[in-house]
Amino acid sequence: MNEYDSAKMLDLLSEKEEFTATDTPEDADLLVLNTCSIREKAQERVFHQIGRWKKLKDKNPNLKIAIGGCVASQEGKKLSQRAPAVDIVFGPQTLHRLPNLYKEASNTEKKQLDISFPKIEKFDYLPQSSSDTVTAFVSVAEGCNKYCSFCVVPHTRGHEVSRPVEDILVEIEALASRGVREVNLLGQNVNNFKGTFENEKKSLAFLIEKVSKVNGIDRIRYTTSHPFEFKDDLVDLYKDTPELVSHVHLPVQSGSDRILKLMRRRYSAASYLDLISRIRENRPGISFSSDFIVGFPGETDKDFQDTLDIVEKVGFDESFSFIYSPRPNTPAAEMEDNVSKDTKKERLTILQHKLNELSSKISRKMVGSLERCLVLGVSKKNPGELQARTENNRVVNFATDANVVGKFVNLKIVDQLTNSLRGKLERF
Ligand code: SAH
Protein backbone atom coordinates (compact mmCIF):
# COMPACT_ATOMS: atom_id res chain seq x y z
CA MET A 1 0.00 0.00 0.00
CA ASN A 2 2.83 2.39 0.80
CA GLU A 3 4.46 1.68 -2.56
CA TYR A 4 1.17 2.50 -4.25
CA ASP A 5 0.79 5.69 -2.19
CA SER A 6 4.36 6.77 -3.02
CA ALA A 7 3.70 6.32 -6.74
CA LYS A 8 0.56 8.44 -6.38
CA MET A 9 2.51 11.19 -4.59
CA LEU A 10 4.94 11.31 -7.51
CA ASP A 11 2.07 11.36 -10.06
CA LEU A 12 0.46 14.27 -8.20
CA LEU A 13 3.64 16.29 -7.78
CA SER A 14 4.51 15.81 -11.46
CA GLU A 15 1.07 16.83 -12.64
CA LYS A 16 0.41 19.76 -10.33
CA GLU A 17 3.88 21.17 -9.65
CA GLU A 18 5.91 19.77 -12.56
CA PHE A 19 8.25 17.85 -10.30
CA THR A 20 10.43 15.05 -11.62
CA ALA A 21 11.95 12.32 -9.49
CA THR A 22 15.68 12.34 -8.82
CA ASP A 23 17.98 9.68 -7.38
CA THR A 24 20.26 12.40 -5.97
CA PRO A 25 18.87 13.97 -2.78
CA GLU A 26 21.36 16.87 -3.14
CA ASP A 27 19.52 17.95 -6.32
CA ALA A 28 16.05 17.86 -4.78
CA ASP A 29 13.74 20.80 -4.03
CA LEU A 30 11.48 18.57 -2.00
CA LEU A 31 12.27 15.40 -0.08
CA VAL A 32 9.27 13.20 0.75
CA LEU A 33 9.41 10.38 3.24
CA ASN A 34 6.46 7.99 3.12
CA THR A 35 6.50 6.30 6.50
CA CYS A 36 5.26 3.08 8.08
CA SER A 37 4.40 2.63 11.75
CA ILE A 38 3.35 -1.02 11.74
CA ARG A 39 6.32 -1.85 13.99
CA GLU A 40 8.50 0.33 16.18
CA LYS A 41 11.62 -0.28 14.10
CA ALA A 42 10.06 1.21 10.99
CA GLN A 43 9.06 4.25 13.02
CA GLU A 44 12.53 4.78 14.50
CA ARG A 45 14.08 4.87 11.04
CA VAL A 46 12.03 7.98 10.25
CA PHE A 47 13.93 10.12 12.73
CA HIS A 48 17.29 8.81 11.54
CA GLN A 49 16.39 9.70 7.97
CA ILE A 50 15.21 13.19 8.92
CA GLY A 51 18.55 13.65 10.71
CA ARG A 52 20.45 12.86 7.52
CA TRP A 53 18.22 15.11 5.42
CA LYS A 54 18.63 18.01 7.85
CA LYS A 55 22.26 18.25 6.75
CA LEU A 56 21.12 18.80 3.15
CA LYS A 57 18.73 21.47 4.32
CA ASP A 58 21.52 23.28 6.16
CA LYS A 59 23.29 23.57 2.78
CA ASN A 60 20.14 24.42 0.78
CA PRO A 61 17.64 26.53 2.78
CA ASN A 62 15.04 26.33 -0.03
CA LEU A 63 14.81 22.58 0.33
CA LYS A 64 11.52 21.38 1.83
CA ILE A 65 11.05 18.17 3.79
CA ALA A 66 7.66 16.44 3.84
CA ILE A 67 6.76 13.46 6.01
CA GLY A 68 3.71 11.41 5.02
CA GLY A 69 2.26 8.00 5.85
CA CYS A 70 1.31 6.39 9.12
CA VAL A 71 4.07 7.75 11.39
CA ALA A 72 3.00 11.22 10.31
CA SER A 73 -0.63 10.33 10.99
CA GLN A 74 0.24 8.93 14.40
CA GLU A 75 2.63 11.65 15.59
CA GLY A 76 1.06 14.70 13.90
CA LYS A 77 2.34 17.97 15.36
CA LYS A 78 4.76 16.15 17.67
CA LEU A 79 6.73 15.11 14.62
CA SER A 80 7.72 18.62 13.52
CA GLN A 81 8.25 19.59 17.15
CA ARG A 82 10.72 16.77 17.62
CA ALA A 83 12.24 17.29 14.17
CA PRO A 84 12.12 21.03 13.36
CA ALA A 85 13.66 20.44 9.91
CA VAL A 86 10.30 19.03 8.79
CA ASP A 87 8.15 21.50 6.79
CA ILE A 88 5.13 19.40 5.87
CA VAL A 89 3.32 16.62 7.75
CA PHE A 90 0.53 14.78 5.91
CA GLY A 91 -1.33 11.51 6.40
CA PRO A 92 -2.32 8.59 4.16
CA GLN A 93 -5.76 10.13 3.61
CA THR A 94 -4.49 13.62 2.71
CA LEU A 95 -1.75 12.73 0.26
CA HIS A 96 -3.76 14.27 -2.58
CA ARG A 97 -3.19 17.63 -0.86
CA LEU A 98 0.61 17.33 -0.96
CA PRO A 99 1.09 19.70 -3.95
CA ASN A 100 -0.95 22.39 -2.18
CA LEU A 101 0.83 21.85 1.12
CA TYR A 102 4.14 22.24 -0.70
CA LYS A 103 2.98 25.45 -2.38
CA GLU A 104 1.83 26.88 0.96
CA ALA A 105 5.06 25.90 2.71
CA SER A 106 7.13 27.54 -0.06
CA ASN A 107 5.06 30.72 -0.26
CA THR A 108 4.60 31.34 3.45
CA GLU A 109 7.66 29.60 4.95
CA LYS A 110 5.22 28.25 7.55
CA LYS A 111 4.98 24.64 8.65
CA GLN A 112 2.07 22.72 7.14
CA LEU A 113 0.15 19.98 8.95
CA ASP A 114 -2.77 17.99 7.53
CA ILE A 115 -3.37 14.53 8.92
CA SER A 116 -7.17 14.64 8.83
CA PHE A 117 -9.46 11.90 7.51
CA PRO A 118 -11.52 13.97 5.06
CA LYS A 119 -14.89 12.59 3.99
CA ILE A 120 -14.18 13.39 0.35
CA GLU A 121 -12.66 10.62 -1.69
CA LYS A 122 -8.98 11.32 -2.23
CA PHE A 123 -9.18 9.01 -5.26
CA ASP A 124 -11.17 11.66 -7.10
CA TYR A 125 -8.11 13.88 -6.91
CA LEU A 126 -5.49 11.45 -8.10
CA PRO A 127 -4.22 11.71 -11.67
CA GLN A 128 -3.84 8.64 -13.89
CA SER A 129 -0.81 6.58 -13.08
CA SER A 130 2.26 7.35 -15.17
CA SER A 131 4.04 4.07 -14.52
CA ASP A 132 4.94 1.84 -17.45
CA THR A 133 5.13 -1.47 -15.68
CA VAL A 134 3.60 -4.81 -16.57
CA THR A 135 2.06 -5.23 -13.13
CA ALA A 136 0.29 -2.58 -11.09
CA PHE A 137 -1.17 -2.05 -7.66
CA VAL A 138 -4.72 -0.73 -7.54
CA SER A 139 -6.12 0.49 -4.26
CA VAL A 140 -9.73 -0.72 -3.93
CA ALA A 141 -10.36 -0.16 -0.22
CA GLU A 142 -8.58 1.59 2.59
CA GLY A 143 -8.53 1.56 6.33
CA CYS A 144 -9.65 -1.18 8.69
CA ASN A 145 -12.39 -1.70 11.28
CA LYS A 146 -11.06 -4.94 12.68
CA TYR A 147 -9.08 -3.51 15.59
CA CYS A 148 -6.81 -6.52 16.11
CA SER A 149 -5.34 -5.86 19.54
CA PHE A 150 -1.75 -5.48 18.25
CA CYS A 151 -2.42 -3.35 15.20
CA VAL A 152 -2.03 0.38 14.67
CA VAL A 153 -3.65 0.48 11.19
CA PRO A 154 -7.22 1.49 12.20
CA HIS A 155 -5.69 4.39 14.14
CA THR A 156 -3.47 5.64 11.34
CA ARG A 157 -5.35 4.85 8.12
CA GLY A 158 -8.79 5.25 9.59
CA HIS A 159 -12.02 3.34 9.03
CA GLU A 160 -12.74 1.14 6.05
CA VAL A 161 -13.77 2.89 2.87
CA SER A 162 -14.31 1.06 -0.44
CA ARG A 163 -14.09 2.67 -3.86
CA PRO A 164 -17.00 2.28 -6.30
CA VAL A 165 -16.52 -0.67 -8.68
CA GLU A 166 -17.02 1.59 -11.72
CA ASP A 167 -14.11 3.86 -10.69
CA ILE A 168 -11.82 0.89 -10.11
CA LEU A 169 -12.68 -0.54 -13.53
CA VAL A 170 -11.93 2.77 -15.24
CA GLU A 171 -8.51 2.80 -13.57
CA ILE A 172 -7.79 -0.81 -14.50
CA GLU A 173 -8.94 -0.37 -18.12
CA ALA A 174 -6.56 2.57 -18.44
CA LEU A 175 -3.72 0.50 -16.99
CA ALA A 176 -4.51 -2.39 -19.34
CA SER A 177 -4.45 -0.09 -22.35
CA ARG A 178 -0.91 0.92 -21.35
CA GLY A 179 0.32 -2.68 -21.21
CA VAL A 180 -0.42 -3.74 -17.64
CA ARG A 181 -1.22 -7.46 -17.56
CA GLU A 182 -1.41 -8.14 -13.83
CA VAL A 183 -3.15 -6.15 -11.10
CA ASN A 184 -2.84 -6.48 -7.35
CA LEU A 185 -6.00 -5.19 -5.67
CA LEU A 186 -5.06 -3.50 -2.43
CA GLY A 187 -6.82 -2.92 0.84
CA GLN A 188 -5.89 -3.32 4.50
CA ASN A 189 -8.81 -5.70 4.85
CA VAL A 190 -9.51 -6.31 1.20
CA ASN A 191 -11.92 -9.24 1.69
CA ASN A 192 -14.38 -6.91 3.31
CA PHE A 193 -14.58 -4.82 0.12
CA LYS A 194 -18.03 -3.22 -0.09
CA GLY A 195 -17.76 -0.92 -3.08
CA THR A 196 -20.89 -0.02 -4.97
CA PHE A 197 -21.84 -1.02 -8.49
CA GLU A 198 -24.88 0.77 -9.91
CA ASN A 199 -25.41 2.03 -6.35
CA GLU A 200 -25.54 -1.45 -4.82
CA LYS A 201 -22.88 -2.71 -2.44
CA LYS A 202 -20.81 -5.53 -3.95
CA SER A 203 -18.26 -8.04 -2.69
CA LEU A 204 -14.60 -8.57 -3.55
CA ALA A 205 -15.61 -11.67 -5.56
CA PHE A 206 -17.94 -9.51 -7.68
CA LEU A 207 -15.15 -7.01 -8.28
CA ILE A 208 -12.66 -9.73 -9.24
CA GLU A 209 -15.11 -11.20 -11.74
CA LYS A 210 -15.52 -7.80 -13.37
CA VAL A 211 -11.76 -7.20 -13.42
CA SER A 212 -11.17 -10.63 -14.98
CA LYS A 213 -13.25 -9.48 -17.97
CA VAL A 214 -11.09 -6.41 -18.63
CA ASN A 215 -9.26 -6.95 -21.90
CA GLY A 216 -5.55 -7.53 -21.28
CA ILE A 217 -5.76 -8.27 -17.56
CA ASP A 218 -4.84 -11.93 -17.26
CA ARG A 219 -3.61 -12.10 -13.69
CA ILE A 220 -5.31 -10.90 -10.54
CA ARG A 221 -3.91 -10.81 -7.03
CA TYR A 222 -5.37 -9.17 -3.96
CA THR A 223 -3.88 -8.26 -0.60
CA THR A 224 -4.23 -8.28 2.38
CA SER A 225 -6.81 -10.86 3.34
CA HIS A 226 -8.27 -11.35 6.77
CA PRO A 227 -9.33 -15.00 7.31
CA PHE A 228 -12.46 -13.91 9.18
CA GLU A 229 -13.70 -11.92 6.18
CA PHE A 230 -12.95 -14.55 3.54
CA LYS A 231 -16.43 -14.93 2.05
CA ASP A 232 -17.91 -18.03 0.40
CA ASP A 233 -18.36 -16.31 -2.97
CA LEU A 234 -14.59 -15.72 -3.05
CA VAL A 235 -13.91 -19.36 -2.17
CA ASP A 236 -16.24 -20.33 -5.05
CA LEU A 237 -14.42 -18.08 -7.48
CA TYR A 238 -11.36 -20.34 -7.32
CA LYS A 239 -13.32 -22.98 -9.23
CA ASP A 240 -13.52 -21.23 -12.54
CA THR A 241 -11.59 -17.96 -12.64
CA PRO A 242 -8.19 -18.69 -14.21
CA GLU A 243 -7.18 -15.01 -13.95
CA LEU A 244 -7.16 -15.37 -10.16
CA VAL A 245 -3.66 -16.62 -9.30
CA SER A 246 -3.11 -19.92 -7.50
CA HIS A 247 -1.63 -18.17 -4.52
CA VAL A 248 -3.26 -16.50 -1.52
CA HIS A 249 -1.60 -14.38 1.14
CA LEU A 250 -3.72 -15.18 4.18
CA PRO A 251 -2.09 -13.99 7.42
CA VAL A 252 -2.78 -16.40 10.29
CA GLN A 253 -0.49 -14.59 12.82
CA SER A 254 -0.52 -17.49 15.32
CA GLY A 255 -1.60 -21.13 15.53
CA SER A 256 -2.68 -20.88 19.17
CA ASP A 257 -6.40 -20.34 19.82
CA ARG A 258 -5.56 -18.67 23.13
CA ILE A 259 -3.28 -16.12 21.41
CA LEU A 260 -5.67 -15.64 18.47
CA LYS A 261 -8.33 -14.69 20.98
CA LEU A 262 -6.03 -12.22 22.73
CA MET A 263 -5.17 -10.82 19.30
CA ARG A 264 -8.94 -10.43 18.60
CA ARG A 265 -8.59 -12.23 15.29
CA ARG A 266 -12.08 -13.85 15.43
CA TYR A 267 -11.06 -17.26 14.06
CA SER A 268 -9.52 -20.41 15.47
CA ALA A 269 -6.72 -22.57 14.10
CA ALA A 270 -9.37 -25.15 13.11
CA SER A 271 -11.54 -22.67 11.21
CA TYR A 272 -8.45 -21.29 9.44
CA LEU A 273 -7.49 -24.81 8.36
CA ASP A 274 -11.04 -25.45 7.22
CA LEU A 275 -10.95 -22.33 5.04
CA ILE A 276 -7.64 -23.44 3.52
CA SER A 277 -9.02 -26.85 2.66
CA ARG A 278 -12.19 -25.38 1.11
CA ILE A 279 -10.06 -23.16 -1.15
CA ARG A 280 -7.78 -26.12 -1.97
CA GLU A 281 -10.78 -28.21 -2.95
CA ASN A 282 -11.69 -25.61 -5.56
CA ARG A 283 -8.11 -25.04 -6.69
CA PRO A 284 -5.85 -28.05 -6.17
CA GLY A 285 -2.18 -27.09 -5.94
CA ILE A 286 -2.84 -23.54 -4.73
CA SER A 287 -0.17 -22.15 -2.40
CA PHE A 288 -0.63 -20.06 0.72
CA SER A 289 1.62 -17.56 2.40
CA SER A 290 1.15 -15.87 5.75
CA ASP A 291 2.33 -13.28 8.26
CA PHE A 292 3.26 -14.39 11.76
CA ILE A 293 3.75 -12.52 15.01
CA VAL A 294 5.91 -14.32 17.56
CA GLY A 295 6.36 -13.29 21.17
CA PHE A 296 2.89 -11.80 21.60
CA PRO A 297 2.46 -10.82 25.30
CA GLY A 298 2.32 -13.99 27.41
CA GLU A 299 2.98 -16.43 24.52
CA THR A 300 3.96 -19.78 26.07
CA ASP A 301 6.10 -22.57 24.64
CA LYS A 302 2.87 -24.46 23.96
CA ASP A 303 1.37 -21.47 22.11
CA PHE A 304 4.50 -21.22 20.00
CA GLN A 305 4.41 -24.96 19.31
CA ASP A 306 0.82 -24.51 18.04
CA THR A 307 2.17 -21.97 15.55
CA LEU A 308 4.84 -24.39 14.35
CA ASP A 309 2.15 -27.05 14.03
CA ILE A 310 -0.12 -24.94 11.83
CA VAL A 311 2.87 -24.01 9.66
CA GLU A 312 3.53 -27.70 9.11
CA LYS A 313 -0.13 -28.53 8.49
CA VAL A 314 -0.63 -25.84 5.84
CA GLY A 315 2.84 -26.14 4.29
CA PHE A 316 3.13 -22.38 3.80
CA ASP A 317 4.92 -20.82 0.87
CA GLU A 318 7.29 -17.78 1.31
CA SER A 319 5.97 -15.93 4.36
CA PHE A 320 6.72 -13.03 6.68
CA SER A 321 7.37 -13.23 10.40
CA PHE A 322 7.96 -10.58 13.04
CA ILE A 323 8.60 -10.20 16.74
CA TYR A 324 5.63 -8.52 18.41
CA SER A 325 6.14 -4.77 18.73
CA PRO A 326 3.92 -2.75 21.10
CA ARG A 327 2.11 0.06 19.25
CA PRO A 328 0.61 3.26 20.67
CA ASN A 329 -3.14 3.21 21.48
CA THR A 330 -3.47 -0.57 21.03
CA PRO A 331 -4.83 -2.86 23.78
CA ALA A 332 -2.01 -5.41 23.44
CA ALA A 333 0.49 -2.72 24.41
CA GLU A 334 -1.15 -2.71 27.88
CA MET A 335 -1.01 -6.50 28.30
CA GLU A 336 1.41 -8.05 30.73
CA ASP A 337 4.37 -9.53 28.90
CA ASN A 338 6.58 -12.00 30.72
CA VAL A 339 8.32 -13.39 27.63
CA SER A 340 11.99 -12.37 27.49
CA LYS A 341 13.51 -10.71 24.45
CA ASP A 342 15.90 -13.64 24.03
CA THR A 343 13.05 -16.16 23.99
CA LYS A 344 11.23 -14.07 21.36
CA LYS A 345 14.34 -13.90 19.19
CA GLU A 346 14.93 -17.61 19.56
CA ARG A 347 11.34 -18.39 18.55
CA LEU A 348 11.61 -16.11 15.53
CA THR A 349 14.76 -17.91 14.39
CA ILE A 350 13.10 -21.32 14.79
CA LEU A 351 9.99 -20.21 12.91
CA GLN A 352 11.93 -18.55 10.09
CA HIS A 353 14.11 -21.62 9.70
CA LYS A 354 11.01 -23.77 9.32
CA LEU A 355 9.36 -21.34 6.89
CA ASN A 356 12.51 -21.21 4.76
CA GLU A 357 12.70 -24.97 4.69
CA LEU A 358 9.10 -25.21 3.51
CA SER A 359 9.38 -22.60 0.78
CA SER A 360 12.64 -24.10 -0.40
CA LYS A 361 10.87 -27.47 -0.63
CA ILE A 362 8.17 -25.87 -2.80
CA SER A 363 10.85 -24.35 -5.08
CA ARG A 364 12.59 -27.72 -5.32
CA LYS A 365 9.33 -29.36 -6.36
CA MET A 366 8.90 -26.75 -9.09
CA VAL A 367 12.16 -27.82 -10.77
CA GLY A 368 11.22 -29.82 -13.86
CA SER A 369 7.73 -28.35 -14.09
CA LEU A 370 6.32 -26.01 -16.71
CA GLU A 371 5.23 -22.68 -15.21
CA ARG A 372 3.11 -20.00 -16.79
CA CYS A 373 5.06 -16.82 -16.05
CA LEU A 374 4.58 -13.13 -16.69
CA VAL A 375 7.76 -11.53 -18.10
CA LEU A 376 8.44 -8.32 -16.19
CA GLY A 377 11.61 -7.04 -17.88
CA VAL A 378 15.37 -7.37 -17.89
CA SER A 379 16.88 -9.56 -15.17
CA LYS A 380 18.34 -7.63 -12.23
CA LYS A 381 21.28 -10.01 -11.96
CA ASN A 382 22.17 -10.36 -15.62
CA PRO A 383 21.21 -7.68 -18.18
CA GLY A 384 21.47 -10.32 -20.93
CA GLU A 385 18.53 -12.21 -19.44
CA LEU A 386 14.86 -11.58 -18.73
CA GLN A 387 13.00 -11.87 -15.46
CA ALA A 388 9.55 -13.36 -15.00
CA ARG A 389 7.29 -14.30 -12.12
CA THR A 390 5.36 -17.48 -11.44
CA GLU A 391 1.85 -17.46 -9.97
CA ASN A 392 3.30 -18.01 -6.49
CA ASN A 393 5.57 -15.01 -6.97
CA ARG A 394 8.86 -16.80 -7.59
CA VAL A 395 11.39 -14.86 -9.67
CA VAL A 396 12.53 -16.85 -12.73
CA ASN A 397 15.50 -15.68 -14.82
CA PHE A 398 15.90 -17.01 -18.36
CA ALA A 399 17.84 -16.31 -21.53
CA THR A 400 16.07 -15.51 -24.79
CA ASP A 401 16.32 -13.37 -27.89
CA ALA A 402 12.56 -13.21 -28.24
CA ASN A 403 10.77 -9.98 -27.43
CA VAL A 404 8.49 -11.31 -24.71
CA VAL A 405 8.52 -8.53 -22.08
CA GLY A 406 4.95 -7.94 -20.91
CA LYS A 407 3.83 -11.34 -22.20
CA PHE A 408 2.90 -14.62 -20.57
CA VAL A 409 5.30 -17.45 -21.41
CA ASN A 410 5.70 -21.08 -20.42
CA LEU A 411 9.02 -21.59 -18.69
CA LYS A 412 10.48 -24.97 -17.87
CA ILE A 413 12.08 -24.61 -14.43
CA VAL A 414 15.59 -26.03 -14.71
CA ASP A 415 17.30 -24.99 -11.47
CA GLN A 416 16.67 -23.63 -7.99
CA LEU A 417 18.99 -20.89 -6.66
CA THR A 418 18.87 -19.18 -3.24
CA ASN A 419 16.39 -16.43 -4.10
CA SER A 420 15.27 -17.28 -7.59
CA LEU A 421 14.71 -20.01 -10.14
CA ARG A 422 16.24 -20.55 -13.57
CA GLY A 423 13.96 -21.24 -16.50
CA LYS A 424 14.04 -22.22 -20.13
CA LEU A 425 11.59 -20.74 -22.62
CA GLU A 426 9.33 -23.46 -23.99
CA ARG A 427 6.75 -21.57 -26.04
CA PHE A 428 4.76 -18.39 -25.87
N1 SAH B 1 -4.10 -6.25 7.17
C1 SAH B 1 -2.92 -5.47 7.14
C2 SAH B 1 -1.69 -6.15 7.57
C3 SAH B 1 -0.49 -5.28 7.32
S1 SAH B 1 0.63 -5.36 8.51
C4 SAH B 1 -2.70 -4.78 5.83
O1 SAH B 1 -2.51 -5.40 4.80
O2 SAH B 1 -2.67 -3.57 5.82
C5 SAH B 1 1.58 -6.71 7.98
C6 SAH B 1 1.89 -7.64 9.11
O3 SAH B 1 2.63 -6.96 10.12
C7 SAH B 1 0.69 -8.18 9.86
O4 SAH B 1 0.02 -9.19 9.20
C8 SAH B 1 1.33 -8.65 11.14
O5 SAH B 1 1.86 -9.95 11.01
C9 SAH B 1 2.50 -7.68 11.32
N2 SAH B 1 2.21 -6.73 12.42
C10 SAH B 1 1.18 -5.88 12.53
N3 SAH B 1 1.24 -5.24 13.73
C11 SAH B 1 2.32 -5.73 14.37
C12 SAH B 1 2.91 -5.48 15.65
N4 SAH B 1 2.37 -4.63 16.51
N5 SAH B 1 4.04 -6.17 15.95
C13 SAH B 1 4.59 -7.05 15.10
N6 SAH B 1 4.09 -7.32 13.89
C14 SAH B 1 2.96 -6.67 13.52
mmCIF file of C-alpha atoms and ligand atoms in Angstrom, residues 38-39 150-151 153 187-188 224 251 253 291-293 322-325 327, ligand 1:
data_model
loop_
_atom_site.group_PDB
_atom_site.id
_atom_site.type_symbol
_atom_site.label_atom_id
_atom_site.label_comp_id
_atom_site.label_asym_id
_atom_site.label_seq_id
_atom_site.Cartn_x
_atom_site.Cartn_y
_atom_site.Cartn_z
ATOM 1 C CA ILE A 38 3.354 -1.022 11.743
ATOM 2 C CA ARG A 39 6.322 -1.853 13.990
ATOM 3 C CA PHE A 150 -1.752 -5.481 18.247
ATOM 4 C CA CYS A 151 -2.417 -3.353 15.197
ATOM 5 C CA VAL A 153 -3.649 0.477 11.192
ATOM 6 C CA GLY A 187 -6.822 -2.923 0.844
ATOM 7 C CA GLN A 188 -5.895 -3.323 4.499
ATOM 8 C CA THR A 224 -4.233 -8.278 2.382
ATOM 9 C CA PRO A 251 -2.089 -13.986 7.424
ATOM 10 C CA GLN A 253 -0.491 -14.593 12.816
ATOM 11 C CA ASP A 291 2.328 -13.282 8.256
ATOM 12 C CA PHE A 292 3.264 -14.391 11.760
ATOM 13 C CA ILE A 293 3.752 -12.518 15.008
ATOM 14 C CA PHE A 322 7.958 -10.585 13.035
ATOM 15 C CA ILE A 323 8.603 -10.199 16.738
ATOM 16 C CA TYR A 324 5.632 -8.524 18.407
ATOM 17 C CA SER A 325 6.136 -4.774 18.726
ATOM 18 C CA ARG A 327 2.110 0.058 19.254
HETATM 19 N N1 SAH B 1 -4.101 -6.252 7.168
HETATM 20 C C1 SAH B 1 -2.921 -5.468 7.139
HETATM 21 C C2 SAH B 1 -1.690 -6.154 7.565
HETATM 22 C C3 SAH B 1 -0.488 -5.279 7.322
HETATM 23 S S1 SAH B 1 0.633 -5.362 8.514
HETATM 24 C C4 SAH B 1 -2.702 -4.782 5.832
HETATM 25 O O1 SAH B 1 -2.511 -5.398 4.796
HETATM 26 O O2 SAH B 1 -2.666 -3.571 5.817
HETATM 27 C C5 SAH B 1 1.578 -6.714 7.980
HETATM 28 C C6 SAH B 1 1.889 -7.636 9.115
HETATM 29 O O3 SAH B 1 2.625 -6.957 10.115
HETATM 30 C C7 SAH B 1 0.692 -8.178 9.863
HETATM 31 O O4 SAH B 1 0.023 -9.195 9.199
HETATM 32 C C8 SAH B 1 1.327 -8.654 11.144
HETATM 33 O O5 SAH B 1 1.864 -9.954 11.009
HETATM 34 C C9 SAH B 1 2.496 -7.677 11.320
HETATM 35 N N2 SAH B 1 2.209 -6.733 12.416
HETATM 36 C C10 SAH B 1 1.182 -5.884 12.534
HETATM 37 N N3 SAH B 1 1.240 -5.242 13.730
HETATM 38 C C11 SAH B 1 2.323 -5.730 14.373
HETATM 39 C C12 SAH B 1 2.912 -5.479 15.646
HETATM 40 N N4 SAH B 1 2.371 -4.629 16.507
HETATM 41 N N5 SAH B 1 4.039 -6.169 15.954
HETATM 42 C C13 SAH B 1 4.595 -7.047 15.097
HETATM 43 N N6 SAH B 1 4.085 -7.321 13.894
HETATM 44 C C14 SAH B 1 2.962 -6.674 13.521
#
